[in-house]
Coordinates of C-alpha atoms and ligand atoms in Angstrom, one line a residue:
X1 CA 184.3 136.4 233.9
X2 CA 185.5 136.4 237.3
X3 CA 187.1 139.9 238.6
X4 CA 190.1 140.5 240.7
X5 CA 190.1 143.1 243.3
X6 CA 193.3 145.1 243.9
X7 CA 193.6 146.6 247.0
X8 CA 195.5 149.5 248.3
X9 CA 197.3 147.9 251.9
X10 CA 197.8 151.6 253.1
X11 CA 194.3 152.4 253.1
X12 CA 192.2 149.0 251.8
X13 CA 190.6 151.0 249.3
X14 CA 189.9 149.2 246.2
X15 CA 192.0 150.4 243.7
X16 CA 190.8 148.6 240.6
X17 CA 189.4 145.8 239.0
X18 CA 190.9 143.8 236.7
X19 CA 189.2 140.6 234.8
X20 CA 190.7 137.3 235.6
X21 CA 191.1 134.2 234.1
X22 CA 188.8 131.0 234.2
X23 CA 190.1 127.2 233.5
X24 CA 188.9 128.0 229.9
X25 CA 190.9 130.8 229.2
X26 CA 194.0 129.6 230.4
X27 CA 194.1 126.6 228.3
X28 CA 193.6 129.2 224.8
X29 CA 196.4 131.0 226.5
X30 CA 198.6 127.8 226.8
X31 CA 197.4 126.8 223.0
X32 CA 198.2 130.1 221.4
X33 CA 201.7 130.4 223.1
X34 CA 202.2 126.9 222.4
X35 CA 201.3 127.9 218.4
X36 CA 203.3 130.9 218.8
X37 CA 207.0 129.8 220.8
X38 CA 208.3 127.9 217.3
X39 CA 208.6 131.2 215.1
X40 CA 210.0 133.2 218.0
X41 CA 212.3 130.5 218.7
X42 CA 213.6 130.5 215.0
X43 CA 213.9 134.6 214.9
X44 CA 217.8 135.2 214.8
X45 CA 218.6 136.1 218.2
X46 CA 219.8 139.8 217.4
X47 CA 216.2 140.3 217.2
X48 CA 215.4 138.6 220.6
X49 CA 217.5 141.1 222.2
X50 CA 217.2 144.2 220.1
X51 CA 213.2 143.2 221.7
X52 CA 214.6 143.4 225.2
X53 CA 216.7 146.4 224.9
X54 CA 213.5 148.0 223.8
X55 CA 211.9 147.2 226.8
X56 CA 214.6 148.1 229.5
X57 CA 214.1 151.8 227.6
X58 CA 210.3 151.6 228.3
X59 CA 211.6 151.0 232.1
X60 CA 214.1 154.0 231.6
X61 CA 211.4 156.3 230.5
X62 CA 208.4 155.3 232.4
X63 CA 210.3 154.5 235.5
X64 CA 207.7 157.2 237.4
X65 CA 204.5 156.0 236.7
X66 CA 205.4 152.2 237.4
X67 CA 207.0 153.6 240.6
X68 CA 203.7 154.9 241.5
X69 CA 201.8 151.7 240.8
X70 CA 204.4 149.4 242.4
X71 CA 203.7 151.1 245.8
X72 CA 199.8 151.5 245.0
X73 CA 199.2 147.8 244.7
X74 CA 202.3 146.8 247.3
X75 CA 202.2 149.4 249.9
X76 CA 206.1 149.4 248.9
X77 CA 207.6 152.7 250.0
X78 CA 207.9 155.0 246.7
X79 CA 212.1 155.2 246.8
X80 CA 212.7 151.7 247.1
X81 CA 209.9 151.2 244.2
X82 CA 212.0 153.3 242.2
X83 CA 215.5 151.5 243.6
X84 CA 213.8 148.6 242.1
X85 CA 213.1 149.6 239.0
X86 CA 216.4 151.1 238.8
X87 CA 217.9 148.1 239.3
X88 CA 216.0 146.2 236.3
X89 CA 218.5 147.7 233.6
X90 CA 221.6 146.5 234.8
X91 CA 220.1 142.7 235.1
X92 CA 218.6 142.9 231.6
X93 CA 221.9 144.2 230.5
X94 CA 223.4 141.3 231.7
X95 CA 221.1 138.8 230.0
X96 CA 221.6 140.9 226.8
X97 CA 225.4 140.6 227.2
X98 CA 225.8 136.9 227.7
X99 CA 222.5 135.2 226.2
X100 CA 223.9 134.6 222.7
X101 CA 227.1 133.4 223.7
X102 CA 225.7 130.7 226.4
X103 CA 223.5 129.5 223.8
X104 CA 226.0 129.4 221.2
X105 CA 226.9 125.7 219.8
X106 CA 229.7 124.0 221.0
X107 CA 231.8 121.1 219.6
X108 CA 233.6 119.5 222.6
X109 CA 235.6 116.8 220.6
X110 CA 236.7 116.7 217.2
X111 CA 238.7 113.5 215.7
X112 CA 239.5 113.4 212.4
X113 CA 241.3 110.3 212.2
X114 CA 238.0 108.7 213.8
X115 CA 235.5 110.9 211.5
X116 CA 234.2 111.6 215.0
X117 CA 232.5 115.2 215.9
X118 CA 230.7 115.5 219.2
X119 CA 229.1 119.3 219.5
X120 CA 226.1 120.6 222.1
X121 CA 223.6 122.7 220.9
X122 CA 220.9 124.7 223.0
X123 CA 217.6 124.6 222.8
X124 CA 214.4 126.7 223.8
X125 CA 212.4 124.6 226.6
X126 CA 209.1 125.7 224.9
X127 CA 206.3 127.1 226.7
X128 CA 206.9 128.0 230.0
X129 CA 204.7 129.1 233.1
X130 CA 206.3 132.3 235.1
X131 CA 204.5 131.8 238.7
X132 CA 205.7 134.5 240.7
X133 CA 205.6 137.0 243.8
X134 CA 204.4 140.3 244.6
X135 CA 207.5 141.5 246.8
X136 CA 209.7 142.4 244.0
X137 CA 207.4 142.0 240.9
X138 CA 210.3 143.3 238.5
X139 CA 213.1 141.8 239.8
X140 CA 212.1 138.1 240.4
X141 CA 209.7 138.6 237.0
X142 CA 212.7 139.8 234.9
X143 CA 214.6 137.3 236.5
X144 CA 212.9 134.4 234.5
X145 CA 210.7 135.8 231.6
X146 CA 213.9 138.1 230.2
X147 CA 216.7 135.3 229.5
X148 CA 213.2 132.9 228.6
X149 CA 212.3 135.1 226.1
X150 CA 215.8 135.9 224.8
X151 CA 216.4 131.9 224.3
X152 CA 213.2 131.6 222.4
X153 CA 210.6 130.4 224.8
X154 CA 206.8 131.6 225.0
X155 CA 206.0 132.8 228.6
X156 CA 202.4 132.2 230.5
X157 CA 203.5 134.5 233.2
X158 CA 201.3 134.6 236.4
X159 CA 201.8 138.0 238.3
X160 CA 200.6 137.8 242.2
X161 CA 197.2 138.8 242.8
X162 CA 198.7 141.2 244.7
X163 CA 201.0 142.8 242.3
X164 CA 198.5 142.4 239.4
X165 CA 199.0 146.1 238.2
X166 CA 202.4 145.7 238.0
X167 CA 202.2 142.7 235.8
X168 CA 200.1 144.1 233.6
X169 CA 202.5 146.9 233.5
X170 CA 205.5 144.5 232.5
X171 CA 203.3 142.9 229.6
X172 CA 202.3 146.4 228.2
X173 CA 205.7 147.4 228.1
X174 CA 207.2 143.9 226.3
X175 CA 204.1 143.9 223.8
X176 CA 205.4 147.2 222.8
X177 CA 209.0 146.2 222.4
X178 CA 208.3 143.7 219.8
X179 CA 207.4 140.3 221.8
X180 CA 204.3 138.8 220.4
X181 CA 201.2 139.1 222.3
X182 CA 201.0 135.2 222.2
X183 CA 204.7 134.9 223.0
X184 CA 204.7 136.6 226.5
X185 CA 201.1 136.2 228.1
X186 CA 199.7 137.6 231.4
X187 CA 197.7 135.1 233.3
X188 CA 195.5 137.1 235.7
X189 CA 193.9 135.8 239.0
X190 CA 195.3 134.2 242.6
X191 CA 196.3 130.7 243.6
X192 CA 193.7 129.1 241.8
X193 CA 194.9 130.5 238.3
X194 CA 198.1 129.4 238.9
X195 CA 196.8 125.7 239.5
X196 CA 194.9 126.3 236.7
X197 CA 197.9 126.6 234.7
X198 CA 199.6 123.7 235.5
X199 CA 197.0 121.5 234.6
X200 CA 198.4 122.7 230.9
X201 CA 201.2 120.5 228.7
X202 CA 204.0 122.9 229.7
X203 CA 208.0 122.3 229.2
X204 CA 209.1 123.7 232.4
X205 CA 207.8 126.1 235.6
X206 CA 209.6 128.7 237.2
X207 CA 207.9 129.7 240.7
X208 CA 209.0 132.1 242.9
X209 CA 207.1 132.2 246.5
X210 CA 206.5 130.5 249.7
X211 CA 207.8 127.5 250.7
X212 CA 204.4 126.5 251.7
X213 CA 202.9 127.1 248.1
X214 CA 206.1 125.8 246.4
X215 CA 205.4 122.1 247.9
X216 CA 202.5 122.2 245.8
X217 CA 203.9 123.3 243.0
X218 CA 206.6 120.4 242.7
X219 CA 204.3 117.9 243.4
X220 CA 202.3 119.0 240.6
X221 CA 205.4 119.3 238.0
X222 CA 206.5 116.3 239.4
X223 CA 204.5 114.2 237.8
X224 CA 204.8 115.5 234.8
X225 CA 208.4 114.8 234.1
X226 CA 208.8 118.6 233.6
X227 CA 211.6 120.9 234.9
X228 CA 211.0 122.7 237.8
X229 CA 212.7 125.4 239.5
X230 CA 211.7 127.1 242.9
X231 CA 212.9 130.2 244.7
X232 CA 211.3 130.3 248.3
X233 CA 211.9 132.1 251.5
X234 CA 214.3 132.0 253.7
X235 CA 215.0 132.6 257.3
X236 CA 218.6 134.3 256.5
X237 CA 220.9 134.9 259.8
X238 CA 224.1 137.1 260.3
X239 CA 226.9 137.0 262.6
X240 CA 228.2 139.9 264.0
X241 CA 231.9 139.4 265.4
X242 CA 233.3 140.8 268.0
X243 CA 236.0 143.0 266.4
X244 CA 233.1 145.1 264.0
X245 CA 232.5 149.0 264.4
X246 CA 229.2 148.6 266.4
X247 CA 227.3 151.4 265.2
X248 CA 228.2 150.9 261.5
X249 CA 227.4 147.0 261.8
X250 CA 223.6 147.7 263.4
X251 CA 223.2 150.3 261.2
X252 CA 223.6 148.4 258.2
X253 CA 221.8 145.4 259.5
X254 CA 218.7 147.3 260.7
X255 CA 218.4 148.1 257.0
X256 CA 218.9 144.4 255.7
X257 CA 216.4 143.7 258.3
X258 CA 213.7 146.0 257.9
X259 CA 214.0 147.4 254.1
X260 CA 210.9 147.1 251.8
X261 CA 208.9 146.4 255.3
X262 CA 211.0 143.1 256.2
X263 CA 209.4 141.8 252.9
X264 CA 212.5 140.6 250.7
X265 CA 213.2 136.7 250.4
X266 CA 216.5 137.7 251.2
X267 CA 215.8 140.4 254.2
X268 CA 218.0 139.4 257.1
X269 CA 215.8 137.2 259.3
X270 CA 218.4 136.1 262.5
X271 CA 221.2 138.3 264.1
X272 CA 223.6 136.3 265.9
X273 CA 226.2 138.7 268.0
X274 CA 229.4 137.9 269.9
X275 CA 228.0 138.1 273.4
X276 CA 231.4 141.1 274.1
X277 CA 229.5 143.6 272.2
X278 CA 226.1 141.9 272.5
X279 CA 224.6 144.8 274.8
X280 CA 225.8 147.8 272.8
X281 CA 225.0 146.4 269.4
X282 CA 221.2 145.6 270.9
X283 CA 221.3 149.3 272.0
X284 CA 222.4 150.6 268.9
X285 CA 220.0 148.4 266.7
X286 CA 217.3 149.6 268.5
X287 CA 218.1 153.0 268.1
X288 CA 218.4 153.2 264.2
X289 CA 214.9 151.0 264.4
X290 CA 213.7 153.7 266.5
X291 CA 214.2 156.3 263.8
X292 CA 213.0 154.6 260.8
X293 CA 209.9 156.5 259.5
X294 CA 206.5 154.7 259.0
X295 CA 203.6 156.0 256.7
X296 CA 202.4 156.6 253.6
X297 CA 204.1 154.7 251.2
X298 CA 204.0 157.4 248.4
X299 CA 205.6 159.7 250.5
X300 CA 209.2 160.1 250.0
X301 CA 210.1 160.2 253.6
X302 CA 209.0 157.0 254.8
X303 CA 211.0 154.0 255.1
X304 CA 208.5 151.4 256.4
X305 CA 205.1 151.0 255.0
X306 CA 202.3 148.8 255.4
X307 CA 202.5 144.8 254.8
X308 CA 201.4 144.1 251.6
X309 CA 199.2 140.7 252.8
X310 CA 196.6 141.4 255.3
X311 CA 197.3 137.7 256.9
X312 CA 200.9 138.4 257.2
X313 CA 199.9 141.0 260.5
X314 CA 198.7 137.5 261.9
X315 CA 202.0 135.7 261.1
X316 CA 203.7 138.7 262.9
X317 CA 201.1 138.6 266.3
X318 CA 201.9 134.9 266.7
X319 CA 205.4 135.0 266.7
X320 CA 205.2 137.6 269.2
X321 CA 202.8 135.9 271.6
X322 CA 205.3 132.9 270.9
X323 CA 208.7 134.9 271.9
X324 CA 207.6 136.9 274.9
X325 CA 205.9 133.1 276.1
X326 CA 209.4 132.2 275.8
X327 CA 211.2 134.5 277.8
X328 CA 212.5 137.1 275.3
X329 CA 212.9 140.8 275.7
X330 CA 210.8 142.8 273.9
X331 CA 212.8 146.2 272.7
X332 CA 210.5 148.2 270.8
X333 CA 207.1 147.3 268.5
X334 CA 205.2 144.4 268.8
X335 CA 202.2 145.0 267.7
X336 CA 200.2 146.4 265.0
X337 CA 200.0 150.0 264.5
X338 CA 196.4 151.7 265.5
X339 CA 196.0 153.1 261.9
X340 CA 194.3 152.4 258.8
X341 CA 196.0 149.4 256.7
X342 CA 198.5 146.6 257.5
X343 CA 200.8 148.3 259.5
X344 CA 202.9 146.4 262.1
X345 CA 205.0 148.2 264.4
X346 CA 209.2 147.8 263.7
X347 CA 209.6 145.0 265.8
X348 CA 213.0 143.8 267.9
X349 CA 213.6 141.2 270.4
X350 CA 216.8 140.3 272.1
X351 CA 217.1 137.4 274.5
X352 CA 215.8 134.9 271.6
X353 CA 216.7 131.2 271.3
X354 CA 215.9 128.7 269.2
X355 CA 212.6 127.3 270.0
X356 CA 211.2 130.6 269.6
X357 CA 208.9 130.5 266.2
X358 CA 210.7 133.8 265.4
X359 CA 214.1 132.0 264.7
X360 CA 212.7 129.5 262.9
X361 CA 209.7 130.5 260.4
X362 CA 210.0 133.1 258.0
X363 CA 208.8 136.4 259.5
X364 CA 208.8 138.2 256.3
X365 CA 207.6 141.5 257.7
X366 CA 209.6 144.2 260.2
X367 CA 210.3 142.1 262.9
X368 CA 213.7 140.3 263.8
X369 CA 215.0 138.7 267.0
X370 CA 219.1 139.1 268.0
X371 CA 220.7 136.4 269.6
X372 CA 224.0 136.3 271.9
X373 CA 226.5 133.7 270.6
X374 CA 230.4 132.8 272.6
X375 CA 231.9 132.1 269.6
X376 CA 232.1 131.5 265.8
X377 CA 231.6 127.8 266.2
X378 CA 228.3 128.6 267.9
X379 CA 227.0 130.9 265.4
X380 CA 227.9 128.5 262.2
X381 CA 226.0 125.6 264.3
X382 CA 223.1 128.6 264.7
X383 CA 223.1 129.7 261.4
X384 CA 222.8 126.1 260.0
X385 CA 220.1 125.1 262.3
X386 CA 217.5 126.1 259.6
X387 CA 215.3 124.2 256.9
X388 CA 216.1 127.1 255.1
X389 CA 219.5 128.0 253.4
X390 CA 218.9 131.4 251.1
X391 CA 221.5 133.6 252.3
X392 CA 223.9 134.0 255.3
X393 CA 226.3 136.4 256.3
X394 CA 229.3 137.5 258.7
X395 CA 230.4 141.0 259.8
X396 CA 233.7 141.1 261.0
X397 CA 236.8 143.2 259.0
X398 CA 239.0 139.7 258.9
X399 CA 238.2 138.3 255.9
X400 CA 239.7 135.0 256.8
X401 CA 237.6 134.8 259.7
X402 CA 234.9 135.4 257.5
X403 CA 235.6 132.9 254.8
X404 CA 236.1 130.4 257.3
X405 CA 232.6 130.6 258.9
X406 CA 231.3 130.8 255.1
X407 CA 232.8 128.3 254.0
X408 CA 230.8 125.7 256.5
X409 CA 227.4 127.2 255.8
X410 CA 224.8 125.9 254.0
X411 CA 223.1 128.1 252.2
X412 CA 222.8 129.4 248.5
X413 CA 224.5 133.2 248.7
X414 CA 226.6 134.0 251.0
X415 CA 228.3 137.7 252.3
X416 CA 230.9 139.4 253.6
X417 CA 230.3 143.0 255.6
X418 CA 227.2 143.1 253.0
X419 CA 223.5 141.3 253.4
X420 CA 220.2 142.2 251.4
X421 CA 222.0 141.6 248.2
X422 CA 221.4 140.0 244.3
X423 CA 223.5 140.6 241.3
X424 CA 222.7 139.7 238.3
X425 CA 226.5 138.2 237.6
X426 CA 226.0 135.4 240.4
X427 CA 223.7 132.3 240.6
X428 CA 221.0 133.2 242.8
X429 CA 219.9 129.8 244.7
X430 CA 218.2 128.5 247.8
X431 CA 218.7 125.0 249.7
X432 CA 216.5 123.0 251.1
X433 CA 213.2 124.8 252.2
X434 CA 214.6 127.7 250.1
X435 CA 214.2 125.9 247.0
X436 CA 215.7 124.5 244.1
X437 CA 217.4 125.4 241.0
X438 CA 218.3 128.8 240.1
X439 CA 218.1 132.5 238.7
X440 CA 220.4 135.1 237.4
X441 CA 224.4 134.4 236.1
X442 CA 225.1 132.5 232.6
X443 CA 223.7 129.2 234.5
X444 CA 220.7 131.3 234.7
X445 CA 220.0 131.8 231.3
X446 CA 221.4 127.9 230.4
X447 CA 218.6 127.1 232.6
X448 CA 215.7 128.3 230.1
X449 CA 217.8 125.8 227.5
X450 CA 217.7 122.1 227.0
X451 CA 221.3 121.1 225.8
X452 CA 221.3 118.5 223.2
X453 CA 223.8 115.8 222.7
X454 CA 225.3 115.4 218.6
X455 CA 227.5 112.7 218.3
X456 CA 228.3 113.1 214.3
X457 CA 230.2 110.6 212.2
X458 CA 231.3 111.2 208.7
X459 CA 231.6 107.9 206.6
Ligands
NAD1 P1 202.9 132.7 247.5 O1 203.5 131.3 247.6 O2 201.7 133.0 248.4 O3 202.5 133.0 246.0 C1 203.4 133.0 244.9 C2 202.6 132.8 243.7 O4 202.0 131.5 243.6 C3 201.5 133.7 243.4 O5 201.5 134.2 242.1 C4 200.2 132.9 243.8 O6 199.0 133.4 243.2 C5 200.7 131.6 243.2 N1 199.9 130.4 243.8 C6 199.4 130.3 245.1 N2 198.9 129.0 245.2 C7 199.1 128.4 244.1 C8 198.8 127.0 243.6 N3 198.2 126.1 244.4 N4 199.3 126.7 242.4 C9 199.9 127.5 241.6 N5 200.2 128.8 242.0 C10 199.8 129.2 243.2 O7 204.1 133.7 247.8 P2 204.1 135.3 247.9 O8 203.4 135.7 249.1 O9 203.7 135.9 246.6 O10 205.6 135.6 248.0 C11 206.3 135.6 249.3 C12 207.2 134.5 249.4 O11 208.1 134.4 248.2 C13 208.2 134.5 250.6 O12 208.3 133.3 251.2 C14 209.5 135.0 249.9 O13 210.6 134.6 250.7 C15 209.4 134.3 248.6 N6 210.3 134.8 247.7 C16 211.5 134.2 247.3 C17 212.3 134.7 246.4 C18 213.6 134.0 246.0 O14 214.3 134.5 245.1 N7 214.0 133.0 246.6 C19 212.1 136.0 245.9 C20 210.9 136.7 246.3 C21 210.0 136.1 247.2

């Protein structure tokens, strides 16, 4: 049986082993789920949820230890490992909240002259695969396998290899809450376990990751007639107006920039500025950059830690190289720290443009380029000059001026004075390289449904 290596990123010390799975033990996977997703489905859905209200308690109680295996296995500092898991109740509550009444039948015409009833009903997709990312292993997880599970699917989810621990973690805890083992099932191992598992018959795959890996993945489903849903990356800009409070605006947006090491899908990527308070906002970016601690990620103190993918310090070298090339300024980092693990230096360039790699390929790590703009028509045309379209935002205290820039961007989420952001009561979506289909909100949990169509006609 092959064996998966998890590695600490703070120190690449090996932390564990964990068994994987072959070709062979996927497909028993796939055929016990697929024995086991009827009788789940057919449970009344009280018990579905009673199920998952178990398991957010099990995230209540245990919220330490998981903390401290989170930021083992991701190098993620240990109080945003706990924000995270913090942050799992409220979504679950949410899915609890509105899962029965989103799958509730519906009759949409009723004649009774005619004898004619037409009614929708809702249901499960089957068996589903769960492909997803190590950056936020219980957020993007519980994003899918929760409102799967509480609409009667069985779930073949594949953790990251490098988040492993964690999913292991997650399956522990839902085997104790009452889901069947065969009902939600880890699927252990890297890329090549999740190719593995869509060789199987499934009804639907819900990947989160890189655009680069997500390609593959729809032209896999594709063929298959199945539904397919992708969250990828993004390259997510703000503009900055000219009529903000400086220091509160680069403030905030050195923390949408740089929290959980630059490694969130939705971690502000692009800073466009209004070239009147393009010099002090550089300055006072800088500054709070400056201050943010780096170490050891289970220290309390420390704000940036290591990159939790080796290759990513690569990623982060070239873009540099590429920038300076270029002609931009260089404010502080840009490079690797001289220290054991994947640390890269807080990195900030002003002076960017956009034939610089850095304003055009996700950097997804603590690096981020500011760009001078003469007006909002500018920064819209900037901000839409991306293959991605995750999230976007604008700073400014008009709201109208706001709305109005919003309104023409392309892109899934967009904010007001606010960036870095999910909630669970909004669709979470990407366009274009950022993906397609969606997450979270009631369309969220219609998504792990197939509606189907009764026309009824009494004689
Ligand atoms: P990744 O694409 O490297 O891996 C994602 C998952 O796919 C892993 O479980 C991996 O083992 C698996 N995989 C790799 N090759 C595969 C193949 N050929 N077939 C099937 N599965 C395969 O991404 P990552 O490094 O885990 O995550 C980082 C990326 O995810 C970033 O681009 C980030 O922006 C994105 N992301 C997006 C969202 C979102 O909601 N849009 C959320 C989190 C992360």
């Amino acid at each position: 049986m092959p064996v998966l290596k998890i590695v600490d990123p703070a120190t690449l010390a090996v932390v564990a082993r964990v068994p994987a799975d072959t070709a062979a033990s996927i497909g028993k996977k796939y055929r016990l789920a697929r024995a086991a997703q009827p009788a789940w489905a057919q449970l009344p859905i009280a018990q579905r949820i009673d199920a998952m209200i178990r398991f957010r308690e099990q995230i209540v109680v245990q919220r330490e230890g998981l903390a401290k295996i989170l930021t083992r296995e991701v190098g993620k500092p240990i109080t945003q490992s706990r924000n995270e898991l913090n942050g799992v109740p409220g979504r679950i509550d949410f899915f609890v909240n509105h899962a029965a009444k989103v799958g509730r039948d519906e009759v949409v015409f009723a004649d009774r002259g005619e004898k004619l009833e037409e009614k929708i009903s809702h249901e499960p997709l089957g068996v589903i695969a769960n492909i997803s990312a190590w950056n936020y292993p219980y957020f993007v997880g519980s994003n899918v396998f929760v409102p799967a599970l509480l609409t009667g699917n069985a779930v073949l989810y594949k953790p990251s290899e490098f988040a492993t621990l964690s999913g292991l973690e997650i399956a522990r805890m839902l085997h104790q809450s009452g889901v069947p083992q065969d009902v939600f099932v880890p699927v252990i191992g890297g890329g090549e376990a999740g190719a593995a598992l869509l060789k199987q018959p499934l009804d639907g795959v819900f990947f989160t990751g890189s655009y680069a890996t997500g390609r593959k993945i729809a032209a896999a489903a594709g063929k298959r007639m199945i539904k397919v849903q992708l969250e990828l990356g993004g390259k997510d800009p703000i503009y900055v107006c000219d009529d903000v409070d400086i220091k509160t605006a680069a403030e905030a947006l050195a923390d949408g920039a740089f929290y959980n090491t630059g490694q969130s899908c939705c971690s502000v990527e692009r800073i466009y500025v209004h070239e009147n308070i393009y010099v002090p906002f550089v300055e006072a970016f800088v500054a709070t950059v400056r201050g943010f601690k780096i170490g050891d990620p289970a220290d309390d103190t420390t704000y940036i830690g290591p990159l939790t993918r080796k290759p990513q310090l690569a990623v982060l070298k070239r873009q540099v190289a590429d920038a300076r090339k270029k002609g931009a300024k260089l404010r502080t980092g840009g490079k690797p720290l001289a220290r054991k693990g994947n640390y890269f230096a807080p990195t900030v360039f002003s002076d960017v443009n956009h034939r610089m790699e850095l304003m055009r390929e996700e950097s997804f790590g603590p690096i981020i380029g500011i760009q001078a703009v003469k007006d909002d028509s500018e920064a819209t045309r900037l901000m839409n000059d991306s293959e991605y379209g995750l999230t976007a935002g604008v700073y400014t205290p008009d709201r109208k001026r706001a709305e109005a820039i919003l309104a023409q961007i392309k892109s899934g989420s967009v904010y007001w004075n606010c960036c870095d952001r999910v909630s669970p009561r909004l669709p979470w979506s990407g366009i274009g390289h950022s993906g397609i289909g969606l997450t979270l909100s009631t369309y969220g949990i219609q998504t792990f449904m197939r509606p189907k169509a009764w026309h009824l006609k009494s004689v």
